[in-house]
């Protein structure tokens, strides 16, 4: 900052006199510079506060508070100005729509709309909207009924359609089928074996530039999402400081890692540490590269984009000491889930975690990013791995040039952000230390309903049996003992199969989040190779798919020669993007769905994502397990989760031989050999070229260039939202909430998925009625995620999850009671009636309200439904901040109190009085229409949150600055 009081700390960097930086070690005294007791992550916060100190948003006292971390942790709020923001399209579209709406509002209020631009460098990657329309079972079939109309979509695209490509093998001998002529015993047999694989020549294992399925999905994608893509293209032309990374270049988490990460920023020869916030809950994976970063909601990201610092309570930092060596069967996912469990038990919610110890050096960067990625699941803000030699080696492979790496290393050593990892070096002092021995880690899966419920693979069969017996709840399915061995016949492709409890109907290998790790994806490929060679197959009704996180994953799967084997088992590349993980799976075959429903079968999905909340994959799949990619393939071959891999074979191979998992599981040595040979800098180089070139369809897409976006009133994707309708120059005192009805009475563990689903739009929902009235057919509905730029759809989609359990209704359904009339209605319809009657509404909830992925519509939706406050026993921190950021008051029952202990039924009316001057953590009185009075805590952590609430949320607060 030009007016920084710390100008005197600016120095030239050793052998690079033209490079300047803030030498913060000179300001750190004993804590940082001499004894180095300050945790590395706190050093990054300190540097940011020194560099951005302007006396207004960031004060000198803030920098000194950070330096005095040991005594001030948990007691003070500090501002943080990240170096950059990363958005993905699902959350990026509402952010950019809000920017467009803000330009409009500022113009209407007499300001200059051209001034409304991101103040912080922002990268937006267009990838989450990928929906699987074509896969092994569906390539000749119609697309997903939840998607766009294939005929129309493709017709619209005709000028952009790429011609079908022929595999480039030019008829060498030994290559049959479409690749060329020629023949030789085994090769002909293998060609026939993998004839369903349009991905590459089975013999020369050369990837095609655009595999058929990927191409078909891309065409559907461009047709279905053309309007949103045009809006993004308009944004990239008119807003300064924003770059848009076009579709089909890889998903946010990996693009972020592979391409956007700077590790050290260099602006006009000035050096400072890379740091970031992102609207994707997987943002935390960058901490594995030594980049401080975490996930925030769309609302906070917008504030950062507009130059506001993030406010955070100076966190506790938990040191996690890794020792020992992991077992060969344990993949990085097992290490992740084991560490997750340890950290959950250590209670790291809301804290930073920082790794140290001899075990850290054994973890590759891919392992580290995998571990760092799981933060949202164990509640830590982030898990930081300081930069060390392993990081530098990785960056060399990733194509960072040598000169840049030398400057980076010199800078990080100068500001003591480089960890040399020698036992002699002094470790920082932490708030607490958690010790984890890698040698104690064994393979696990997670499920059947929550990612924190882990099951050792060796106990899977007995655990599933226990789930069948247990009464309905977080694990149980309550199946009567006499029905537990029922089978239901199903006819599929001319053969009869039997479905039983535990049968697998969805198996998805997703390389996102915890699987950006090459060794884990290669393990799946090598397992598939050994399985095919042994004669094992996957039953054809199982919906299998392979969704790599980026083209890089396909690159090393194909160059290692394993892709055709995965294809042979049905794991075909369906495209790049968040497919199965976000709930965008194509429907199961009709016969299978009917059989599951007819027999009340507990069918299973097995996937390698990080999320398996109920109802997310498919409404008839009741049990979902997260497993490592090789285990997903193994379970798909077995066809059931009711198997003990130690004693029961996966299936029968050639010559009727029983094949066990141990026969085909790849060893660590095999994996590392293949990994070394395949994961090479050429992949990163290719990825960078692809990113810089964009793709043909994107380049040909036309978009307007006007300062204000020309809103199309007929549009069902992009609408100007109503957040700025009351844009006022001065804040108002918080208004009392009088005689509010309870819109929903919810229990514990309500997730953001329950509040604002991201998957397909059910035909009976309020959103479906709206879209039908706009002339759309169910095939054109698309998903909620894809329609986040339309507030009318998103408001109707709020609380529309089929698994929502409202205590007024007594069973899972997206319904509630409108008390004045006594009618049971869709949540949206009830809220609409309350708004017409001028009656405010509130929500009653239990513990951990707002768990799961950060989702801005989980706050915006309730706001537009007229929700004025949420009364819960406790909140997920990110979601609580988002409620304040939109103007909803988060209120918490006093410890030990909840609606039951207070004798509340939820049918009363509630009045809440706010004093003219709010202060952090103050208590408020709540009066009910039955005469009961009780107190609640207003969860405003600091003055900034109170200011935002008084202005009606952060959007209005920021927009005022342009007036």
mmCIF file of C-alpha atoms in Angstrom, residues 48 81 104 126 138 146 258 304 326 400 409-410 463 588 684 746 780 812 828-829 837 866 925 936 956:
data_model
loop_
_atom_site.group_PDB
_atom_site.id
_atom_site.type_symbol
_atom_site.label_atom_id
_atom_site.label_comp_id
_atom_site.label_asym_id
_atom_site.label_seq_id
_atom_site.Cartn_x
_atom_site.Cartn_y
_atom_site.Cartn_z
ATOM 1 C CA UNK A 48 -0.145 -9.472 3.874
ATOM 2 C CA UNK A 81 -6.177 -9.336 1.748
ATOM 3 C CA UNK A 104 -27.010 -1.241 -13.279
ATOM 4 C CA UNK A 126 -16.002 -22.636 -16.518
ATOM 5 C CA UNK A 138 -26.089 -44.164 -22.987
ATOM 6 C CA UNK A 146 -32.828 -33.404 -16.873
ATOM 7 C CA UNK A 258 -1.737 -26.802 -12.377
ATOM 8 C CA UNK A 304 -12.713 -9.480 -1.853
ATOM 9 C CA UNK A 326 2.216 -46.032 5.208
ATOM 10 C CA UNK A 400 8.008 -23.330 -13.863
ATOM 11 C CA UNK A 409 13.513 -20.000 -3.438
ATOM 12 C CA UNK A 410 15.672 -16.981 -2.579
ATOM 13 C CA UNK A 463 -20.802 -53.233 8.383
ATOM 14 C CA UNK A 588 -30.109 -45.443 -14.355
ATOM 15 C CA UNK A 684 1.882 -29.553 -17.906
ATOM 16 C CA UNK A 746 -35.332 -28.528 11.062
ATOM 17 C CA UNK A 780 -34.548 -28.557 -21.014
ATOM 18 C CA UNK A 812 -38.485 -36.277 4.154
ATOM 19 C CA UNK A 828 -41.515 -21.647 -1.948
ATOM 20 C CA UNK A 829 -45.312 -21.424 -2.212
ATOM 21 C CA UNK A 837 -49.462 -11.252 3.701
ATOM 22 C CA UNK A 866 -38.237 -13.555 3.172
ATOM 23 C CA UNK A 925 -34.756 -11.430 23.831
ATOM 24 C CA UNK A 936 -30.522 -16.023 22.128
ATOM 25 C CA UNK A 956 -25.063 -3.192 -0.669
#
